[in-house]
Coordinates of C-alpha atoms in Angstrom, one line a residue:
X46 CA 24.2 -7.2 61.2
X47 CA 26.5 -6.5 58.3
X48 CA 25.3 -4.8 55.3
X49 CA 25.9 -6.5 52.2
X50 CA 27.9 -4.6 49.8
X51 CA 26.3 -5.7 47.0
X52 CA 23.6 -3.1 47.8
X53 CA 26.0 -0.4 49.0
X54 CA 26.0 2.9 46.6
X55 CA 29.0 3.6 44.7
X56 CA 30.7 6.5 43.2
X57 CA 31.0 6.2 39.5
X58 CA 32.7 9.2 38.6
X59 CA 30.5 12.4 39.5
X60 CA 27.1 10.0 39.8
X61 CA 26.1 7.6 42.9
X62 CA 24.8 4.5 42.1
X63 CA 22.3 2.9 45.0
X64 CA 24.0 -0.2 44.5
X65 CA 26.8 -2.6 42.4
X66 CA 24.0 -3.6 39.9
X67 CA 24.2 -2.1 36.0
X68 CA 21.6 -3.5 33.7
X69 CA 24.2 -4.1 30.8
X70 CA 24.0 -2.4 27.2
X71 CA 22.5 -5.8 25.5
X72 CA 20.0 -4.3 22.3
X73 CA 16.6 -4.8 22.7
X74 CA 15.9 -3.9 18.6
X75 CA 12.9 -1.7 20.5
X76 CA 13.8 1.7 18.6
X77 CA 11.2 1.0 14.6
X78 CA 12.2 3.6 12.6
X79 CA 15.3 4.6 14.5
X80 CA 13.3 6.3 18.0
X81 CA 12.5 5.0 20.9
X82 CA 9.3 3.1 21.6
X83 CA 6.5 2.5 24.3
X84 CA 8.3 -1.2 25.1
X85 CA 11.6 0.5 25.1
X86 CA 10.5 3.0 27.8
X87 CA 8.6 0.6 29.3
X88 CA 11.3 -2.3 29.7
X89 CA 14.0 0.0 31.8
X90 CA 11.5 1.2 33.7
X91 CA 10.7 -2.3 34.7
X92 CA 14.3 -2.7 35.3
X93 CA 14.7 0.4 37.2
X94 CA 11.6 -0.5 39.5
X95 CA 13.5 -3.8 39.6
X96 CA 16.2 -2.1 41.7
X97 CA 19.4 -2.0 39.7
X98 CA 21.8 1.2 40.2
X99 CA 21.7 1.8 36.6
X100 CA 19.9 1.0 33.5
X101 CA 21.6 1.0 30.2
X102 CA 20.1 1.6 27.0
X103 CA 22.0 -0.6 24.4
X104 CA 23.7 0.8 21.2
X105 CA 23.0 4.2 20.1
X106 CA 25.2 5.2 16.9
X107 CA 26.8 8.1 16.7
X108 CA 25.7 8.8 12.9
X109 CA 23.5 7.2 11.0
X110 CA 26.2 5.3 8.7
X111 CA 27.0 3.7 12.3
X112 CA 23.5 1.8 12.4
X113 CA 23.5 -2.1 11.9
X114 CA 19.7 -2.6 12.8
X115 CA 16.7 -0.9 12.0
X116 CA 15.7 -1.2 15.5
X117 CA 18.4 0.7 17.2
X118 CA 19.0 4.6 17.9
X119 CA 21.2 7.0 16.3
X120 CA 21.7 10.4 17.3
X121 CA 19.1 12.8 16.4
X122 CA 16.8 14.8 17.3
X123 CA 13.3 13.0 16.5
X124 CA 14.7 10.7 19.3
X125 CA 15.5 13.5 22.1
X126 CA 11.7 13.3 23.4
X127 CA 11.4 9.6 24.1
X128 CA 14.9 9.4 25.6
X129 CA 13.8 12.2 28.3
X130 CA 10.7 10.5 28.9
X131 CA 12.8 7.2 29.6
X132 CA 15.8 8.4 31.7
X133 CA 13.2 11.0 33.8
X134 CA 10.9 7.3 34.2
X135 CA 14.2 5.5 35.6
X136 CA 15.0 8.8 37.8
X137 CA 11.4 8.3 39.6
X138 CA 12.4 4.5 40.3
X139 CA 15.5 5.7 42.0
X140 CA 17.6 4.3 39.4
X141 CA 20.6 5.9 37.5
X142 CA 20.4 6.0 33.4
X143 CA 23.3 5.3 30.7
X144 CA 23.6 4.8 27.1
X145 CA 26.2 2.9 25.1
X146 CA 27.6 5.2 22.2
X147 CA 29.1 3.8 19.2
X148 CA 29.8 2.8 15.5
X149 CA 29.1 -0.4 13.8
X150 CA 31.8 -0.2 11.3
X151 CA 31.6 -3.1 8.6
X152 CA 28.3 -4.6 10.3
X153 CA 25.8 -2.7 8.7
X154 CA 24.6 -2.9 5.1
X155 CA 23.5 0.0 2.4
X156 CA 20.0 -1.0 3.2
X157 CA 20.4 -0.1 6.9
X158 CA 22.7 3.0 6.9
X159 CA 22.0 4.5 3.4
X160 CA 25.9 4.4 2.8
X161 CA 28.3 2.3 1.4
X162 CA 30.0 0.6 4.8
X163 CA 32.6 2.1 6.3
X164 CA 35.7 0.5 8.3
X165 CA 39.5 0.8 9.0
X166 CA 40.2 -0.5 5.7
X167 CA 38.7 -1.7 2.5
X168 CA 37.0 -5.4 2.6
X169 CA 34.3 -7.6 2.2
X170 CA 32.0 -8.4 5.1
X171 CA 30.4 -12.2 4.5
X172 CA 27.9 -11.6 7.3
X173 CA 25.9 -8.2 6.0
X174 CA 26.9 -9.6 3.4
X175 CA 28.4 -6.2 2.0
X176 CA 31.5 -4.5 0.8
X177 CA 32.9 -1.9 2.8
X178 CA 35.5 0.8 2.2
X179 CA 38.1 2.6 3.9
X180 CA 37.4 5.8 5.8
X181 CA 39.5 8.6 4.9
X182 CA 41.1 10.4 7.6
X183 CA 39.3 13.9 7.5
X184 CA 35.9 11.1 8.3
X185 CA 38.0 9.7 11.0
X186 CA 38.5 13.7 12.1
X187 CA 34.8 14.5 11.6
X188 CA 33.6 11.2 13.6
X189 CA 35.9 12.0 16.6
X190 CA 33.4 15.0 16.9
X191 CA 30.4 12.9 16.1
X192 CA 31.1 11.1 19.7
X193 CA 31.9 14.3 21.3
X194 CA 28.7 15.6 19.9
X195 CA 26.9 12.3 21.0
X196 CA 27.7 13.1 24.8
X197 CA 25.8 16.7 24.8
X198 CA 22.9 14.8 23.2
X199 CA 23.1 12.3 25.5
X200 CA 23.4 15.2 28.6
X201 CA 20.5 16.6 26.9
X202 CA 18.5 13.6 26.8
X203 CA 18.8 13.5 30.8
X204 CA 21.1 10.4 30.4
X205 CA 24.1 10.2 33.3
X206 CA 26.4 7.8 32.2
X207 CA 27.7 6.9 28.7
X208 CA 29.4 3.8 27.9
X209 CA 32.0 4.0 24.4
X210 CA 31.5 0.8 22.6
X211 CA 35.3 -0.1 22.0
X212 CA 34.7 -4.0 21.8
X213 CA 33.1 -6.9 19.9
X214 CA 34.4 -5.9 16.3
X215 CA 32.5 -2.6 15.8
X216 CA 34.7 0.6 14.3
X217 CA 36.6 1.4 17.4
X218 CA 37.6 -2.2 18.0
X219 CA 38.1 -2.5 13.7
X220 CA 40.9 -0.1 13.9
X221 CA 42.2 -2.0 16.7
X222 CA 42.5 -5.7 15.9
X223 CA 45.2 -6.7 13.4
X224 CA 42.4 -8.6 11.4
X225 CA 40.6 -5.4 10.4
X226 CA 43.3 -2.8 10.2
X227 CA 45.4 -3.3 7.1
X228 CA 46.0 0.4 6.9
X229 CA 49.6 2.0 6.7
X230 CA 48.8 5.6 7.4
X231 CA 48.7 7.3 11.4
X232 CA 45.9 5.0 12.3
X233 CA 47.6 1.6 11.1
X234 CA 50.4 -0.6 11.5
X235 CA 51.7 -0.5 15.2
X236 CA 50.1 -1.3 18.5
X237 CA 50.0 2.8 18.9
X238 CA 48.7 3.6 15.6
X239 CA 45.7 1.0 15.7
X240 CA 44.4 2.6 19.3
X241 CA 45.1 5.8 17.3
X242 CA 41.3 6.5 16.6
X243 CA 39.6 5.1 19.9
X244 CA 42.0 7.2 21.9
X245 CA 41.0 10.5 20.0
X246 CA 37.3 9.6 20.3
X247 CA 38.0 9.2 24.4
X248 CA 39.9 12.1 24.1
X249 CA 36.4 13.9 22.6
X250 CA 34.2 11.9 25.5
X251 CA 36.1 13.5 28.3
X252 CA 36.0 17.0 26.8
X253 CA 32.5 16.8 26.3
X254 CA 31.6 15.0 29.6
X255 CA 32.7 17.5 31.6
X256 CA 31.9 17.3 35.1
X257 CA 28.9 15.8 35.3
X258 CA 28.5 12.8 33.3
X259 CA 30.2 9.2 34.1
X260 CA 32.1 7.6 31.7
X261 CA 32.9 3.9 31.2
X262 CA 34.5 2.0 28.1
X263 CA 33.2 -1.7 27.1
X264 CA 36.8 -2.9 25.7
X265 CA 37.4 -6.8 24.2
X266 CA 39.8 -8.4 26.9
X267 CA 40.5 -10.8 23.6
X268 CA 38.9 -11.3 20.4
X269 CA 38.9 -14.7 19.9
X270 CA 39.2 -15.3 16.4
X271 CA 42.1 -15.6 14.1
X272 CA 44.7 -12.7 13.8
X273 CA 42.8 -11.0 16.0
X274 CA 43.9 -9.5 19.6
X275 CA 45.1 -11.7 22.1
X276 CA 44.8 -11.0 25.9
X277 CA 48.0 -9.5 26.6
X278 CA 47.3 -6.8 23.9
X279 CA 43.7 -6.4 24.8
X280 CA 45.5 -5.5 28.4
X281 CA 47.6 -2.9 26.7
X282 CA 44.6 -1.5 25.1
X283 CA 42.7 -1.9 28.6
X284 CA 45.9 0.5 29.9
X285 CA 45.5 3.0 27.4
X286 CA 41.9 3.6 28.2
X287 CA 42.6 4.4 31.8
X288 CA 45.0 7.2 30.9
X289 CA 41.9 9.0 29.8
X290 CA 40.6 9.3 33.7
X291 CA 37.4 7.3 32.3
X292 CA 35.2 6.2 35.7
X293 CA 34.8 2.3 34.5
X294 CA 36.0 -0.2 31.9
X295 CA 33.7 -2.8 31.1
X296 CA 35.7 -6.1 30.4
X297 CA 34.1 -8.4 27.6
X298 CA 35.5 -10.0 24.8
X299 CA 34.8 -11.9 21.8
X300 CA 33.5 -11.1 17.7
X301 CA 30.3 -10.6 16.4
X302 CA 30.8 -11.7 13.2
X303 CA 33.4 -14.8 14.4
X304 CA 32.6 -15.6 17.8
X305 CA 29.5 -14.1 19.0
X306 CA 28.6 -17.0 21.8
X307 CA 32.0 -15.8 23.2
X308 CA 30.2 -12.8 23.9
X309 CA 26.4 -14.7 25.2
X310 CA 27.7 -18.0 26.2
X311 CA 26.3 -21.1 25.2
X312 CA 25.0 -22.4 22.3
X313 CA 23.3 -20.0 19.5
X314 CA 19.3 -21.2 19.0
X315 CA 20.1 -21.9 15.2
X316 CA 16.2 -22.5 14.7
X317 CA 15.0 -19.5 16.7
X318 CA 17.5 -17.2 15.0
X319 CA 16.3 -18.7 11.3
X320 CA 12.8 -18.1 12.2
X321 CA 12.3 -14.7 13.2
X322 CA 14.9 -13.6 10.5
X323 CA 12.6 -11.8 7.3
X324 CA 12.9 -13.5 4.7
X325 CA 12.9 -10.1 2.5
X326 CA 16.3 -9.1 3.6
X327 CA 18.0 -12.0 5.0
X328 CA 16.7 -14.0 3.2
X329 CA 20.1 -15.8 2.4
X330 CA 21.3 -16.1 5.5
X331 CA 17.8 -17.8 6.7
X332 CA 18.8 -20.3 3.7
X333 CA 22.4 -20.8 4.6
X334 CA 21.3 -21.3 8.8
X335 CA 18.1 -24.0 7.3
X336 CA 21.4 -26.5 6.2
X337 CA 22.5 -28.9 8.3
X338 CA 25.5 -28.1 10.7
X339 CA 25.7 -24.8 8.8
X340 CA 24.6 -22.5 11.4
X341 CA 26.7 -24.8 14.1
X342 CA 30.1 -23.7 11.8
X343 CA 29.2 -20.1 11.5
X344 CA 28.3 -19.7 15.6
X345 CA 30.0 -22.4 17.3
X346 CA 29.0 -23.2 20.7
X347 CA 30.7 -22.4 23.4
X348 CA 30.2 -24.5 26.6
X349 CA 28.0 -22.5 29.5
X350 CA 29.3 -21.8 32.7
X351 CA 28.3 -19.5 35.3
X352 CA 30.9 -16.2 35.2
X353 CA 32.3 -17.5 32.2
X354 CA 34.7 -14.0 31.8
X355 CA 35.9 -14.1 35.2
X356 CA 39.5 -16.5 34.6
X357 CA 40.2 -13.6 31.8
X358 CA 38.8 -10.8 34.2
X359 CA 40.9 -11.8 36.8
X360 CA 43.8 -11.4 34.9
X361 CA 43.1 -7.6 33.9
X362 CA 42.8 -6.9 37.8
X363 CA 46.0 -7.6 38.0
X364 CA 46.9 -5.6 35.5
X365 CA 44.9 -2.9 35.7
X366 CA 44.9 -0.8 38.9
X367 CA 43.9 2.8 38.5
X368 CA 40.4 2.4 36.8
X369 CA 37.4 0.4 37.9
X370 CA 37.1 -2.8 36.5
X371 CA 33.0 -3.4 35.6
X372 CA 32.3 -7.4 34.8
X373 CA 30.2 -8.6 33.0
X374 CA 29.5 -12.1 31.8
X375 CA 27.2 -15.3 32.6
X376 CA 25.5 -14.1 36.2
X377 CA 22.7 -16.3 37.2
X378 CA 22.1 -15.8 41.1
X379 CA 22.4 -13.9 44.0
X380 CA 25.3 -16.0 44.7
X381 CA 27.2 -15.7 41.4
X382 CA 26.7 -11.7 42.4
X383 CA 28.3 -12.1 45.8
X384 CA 30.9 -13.9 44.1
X385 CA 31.9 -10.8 42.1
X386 CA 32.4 -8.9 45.0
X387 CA 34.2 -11.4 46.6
X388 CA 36.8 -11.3 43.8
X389 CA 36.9 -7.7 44.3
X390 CA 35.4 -6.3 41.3
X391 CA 33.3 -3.5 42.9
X392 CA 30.5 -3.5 39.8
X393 CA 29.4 -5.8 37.5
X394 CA 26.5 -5.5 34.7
X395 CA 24.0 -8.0 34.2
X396 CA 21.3 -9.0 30.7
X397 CA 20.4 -12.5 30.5
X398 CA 18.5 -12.2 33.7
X399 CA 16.6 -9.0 33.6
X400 CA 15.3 -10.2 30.4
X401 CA 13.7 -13.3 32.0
X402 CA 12.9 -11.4 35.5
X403 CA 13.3 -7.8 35.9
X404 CA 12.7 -7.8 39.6
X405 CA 15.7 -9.3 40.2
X406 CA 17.7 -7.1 42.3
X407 CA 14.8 -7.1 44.4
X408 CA 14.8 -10.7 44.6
X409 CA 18.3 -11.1 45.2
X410 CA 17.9 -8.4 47.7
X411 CA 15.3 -10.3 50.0
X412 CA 17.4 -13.7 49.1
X413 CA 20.8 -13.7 48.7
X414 CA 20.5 -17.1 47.2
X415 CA 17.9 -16.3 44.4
X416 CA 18.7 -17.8 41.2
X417 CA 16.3 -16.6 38.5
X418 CA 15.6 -19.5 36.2
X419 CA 17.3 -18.4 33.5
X420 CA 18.6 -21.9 31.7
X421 CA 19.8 -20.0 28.9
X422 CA 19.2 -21.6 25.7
X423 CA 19.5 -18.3 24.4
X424 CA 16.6 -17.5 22.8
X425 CA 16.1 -13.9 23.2
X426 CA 19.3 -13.6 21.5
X427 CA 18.0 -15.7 18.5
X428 CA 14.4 -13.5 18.6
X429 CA 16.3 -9.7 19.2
X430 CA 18.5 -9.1 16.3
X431 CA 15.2 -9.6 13.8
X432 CA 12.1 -9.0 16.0
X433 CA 12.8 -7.2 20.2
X434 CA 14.3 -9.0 23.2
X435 CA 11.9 -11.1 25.1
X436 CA 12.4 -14.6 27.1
X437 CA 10.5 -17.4 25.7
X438 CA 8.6 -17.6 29.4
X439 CA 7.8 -14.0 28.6
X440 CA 7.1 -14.5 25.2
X441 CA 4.5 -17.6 26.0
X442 CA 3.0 -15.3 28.8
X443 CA 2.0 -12.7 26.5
X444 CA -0.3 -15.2 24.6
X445 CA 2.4 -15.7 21.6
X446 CA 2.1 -18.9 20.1
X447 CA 6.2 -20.8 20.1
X448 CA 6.4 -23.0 17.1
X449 CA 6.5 -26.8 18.2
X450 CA 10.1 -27.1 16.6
X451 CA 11.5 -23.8 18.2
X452 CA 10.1 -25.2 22.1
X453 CA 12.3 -28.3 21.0
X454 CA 15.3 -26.3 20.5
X455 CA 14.8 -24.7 23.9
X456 CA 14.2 -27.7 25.8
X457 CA 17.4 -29.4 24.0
X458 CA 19.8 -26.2 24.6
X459 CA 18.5 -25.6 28.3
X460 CA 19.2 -29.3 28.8
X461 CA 22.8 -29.1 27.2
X462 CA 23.3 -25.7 29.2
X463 CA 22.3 -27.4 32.7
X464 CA 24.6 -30.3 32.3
X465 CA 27.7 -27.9 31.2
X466 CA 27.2 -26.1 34.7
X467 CA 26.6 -29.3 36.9
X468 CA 30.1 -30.5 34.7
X469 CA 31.8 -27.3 35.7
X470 CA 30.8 -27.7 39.7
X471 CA 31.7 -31.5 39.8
X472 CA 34.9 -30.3 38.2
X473 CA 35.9 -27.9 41.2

């Protein structure tokens, strides 16, 4: 009988992965006060156990000005003990470790990073809401080794894979799209001055990787929102990260701050996100989300579909030949999976489901057919940027009471998200 390839190892660089599955950087907001936590540890080592190749622990910034939520990780040393605990727990499951490295840019606040904001250029960011200023180049110098720096704490941390966040509107991607980067110095301007700054920080990675750590790049294949990069640049920028020998580039696309169901898929939970925001420090975004059709304008829906990336993706393995290409994006099933490999992409990275059901790999392994019930009306995404990533089954499991109006909202955005995909297949 043949072995399926979905659960062949593969060489990512200097590390073997058991098999095609990565468990893909999407933030838990498990790190209070900036350091990992018991659920943290405990959640990829579910995952691990679950039986993907790799686990990836979302968004760790490289400096503390880079942090957008209280919940996530920056480098430094009060967090180098929970990190080894975690990536020597995944080791036991038989499961390889990453960590995505990165900036935030603009989508922070003073309240968060205990900084003014920093970006490409000067500006005013409605959704912190905040203003932000320029960085000066010698910053732009001392950040470069900031990322370098990241990778030996990451080594140290027993971590074997980073992944350089270069997408979704955070400082890399700032300097790259043409609606951030007004600047008219070396890092501004043309196509080669706005890839100016990633291409020094991969130029850093590498250094600092050495031998012995993987490398992959999460780049936006497009950014989906006005005067912002199109495809055919997002392939240029796709080409410039392979010069830098990385081992994978993760292709994903859309804005946080313009078109973040690009990104997830679907339909935002508009109730679920208002609920759980604090009212302390949000407190006017909670009121602007509260009126009608509001929240619908600020994150419009975008209709599910199962592999939603994969017409983009497609085109960027055609274009892109001498780096692995890693998708991600709207995986359901067992079936969606074998469909991956089927197009030829030899990973892909998966969220949605291991929030819902962490086992599975396992599952899919003992039924190629599994689908695991996610219906995604999206509501760990409403529920992790203010309180920690959990499904709503999960969440109801645990003994935590769902406000009647929030199960509403679920039943209404799972229903909407099951007829898209029966649309989509009576389409074909």
């Amino acid at each position: 009988m043949k072995e399926n390839k979905l659960f062949t190892p593969y060489q990512l660089g200097p590390i073997t992965l058991r098999n095609r599955f990565i468990r893909s950087a999407a933030f838990e907001n498990m790190c209070t006060g900036n350091v990992p936590s018991q659920m943290l540890h405990d959640y990829h080592v579910s995952v691990a156990r679950g039986g993907v190749g790799m686990t990836t622990v979302a968004y760790c910034a490289v400096d503390l000005s880079g942090v957008s939520f209280d919940g996530q990780l920056y480098v430094r040393p009060e967090a180098l003990p929970g990190l080894k605990k975690l990536t020597d727990a995944v080791h036991a499951e038989g499961a390889k470790a990453s960590i995505q490295l990165g900036h935030c840019g603009n989508m922070t606040h003073f309240s968060t990073c205990h900084c003014m904001p920093v970006s490409a250029s000067n500006g005013f960011n409605l959704y912190s809401p905040t203003i932000h200023r320029r960085l000066k180049v010698s910053e732009i110098k001392a950040l470069v080794k900031k990322f370098g720096e990241a990778v030996d704490f990451c080594r140290e941390a027993g971590f074997d894979c980073v992944e350089i966040h270069a997408g979704h509107a955070y400082l890399i991607s700032q300097f790259i799209s043409p609606r951030t980067n007004h600047r008219h110095d070396e890092y501004g301007g043309c196509f080669e001055n706005r890839v100016r700054f990633m291409n020094e920080v991969l130029d850093e990675v590498m250094l600092h990787a050495k031998d012995d750590m993987a490398v992959i790049v999460k780049t936006n294949m497009w950014d989906d929102c006005w005067r912002g990069s199109d495809i055919n640049e997002g392939i240029r920028v796709a080409r410039e990260i392979a010069k830098h020998k990385v081992h994978g580039i993760v292709l994903s696309g859309g804005t946080v701050s313009r078109s973040p169901m690009t990104i997830l898929g679907g339909a935002m939970p508009i109730k679920t996100l208002s609920h759980y925001m604090p009212m302390k420090t949000l407190w006017w975004l909670k009121a602007a989300l509260n009126i009608p059709f509001v929240g619908d304008i600020m994150t419009p829906t975008v209709p599910f579909k199962e592999l939603y990336f994969m017409p983009q993706a497609k085109r960027f393995q055609e274009a892109i030949k001498d780096v692995p290409l890693i998708y991600v994006g709207g995986v359901q099933s067992g079936d969606n999976c074998q469909q991956i490999m089927d197009e030829g992409f030899e990973l892909f990275q998966i969220a949605h489901v291991l929030i819902k059901d962490p086992d599975f790999v396992n599952h899919v392994q003992a039924n190629p057919h599994y689908h695991a019930g996610c219906n995604r009306s999206n509501y760990c995404v409403g529920r992790m940027y203010s309180k920690d990533m959990k499904c709503h089954e999960c969440v109801e499991r645990d003994g935590e009471k769902i406000p009647a109006n929030i199960q509403r909202e679920i039943a209404r955005l799972e229903k909407n998200a099951h007829q898209s995909i029966e649309q989509q297949k009576m389409g074909k």
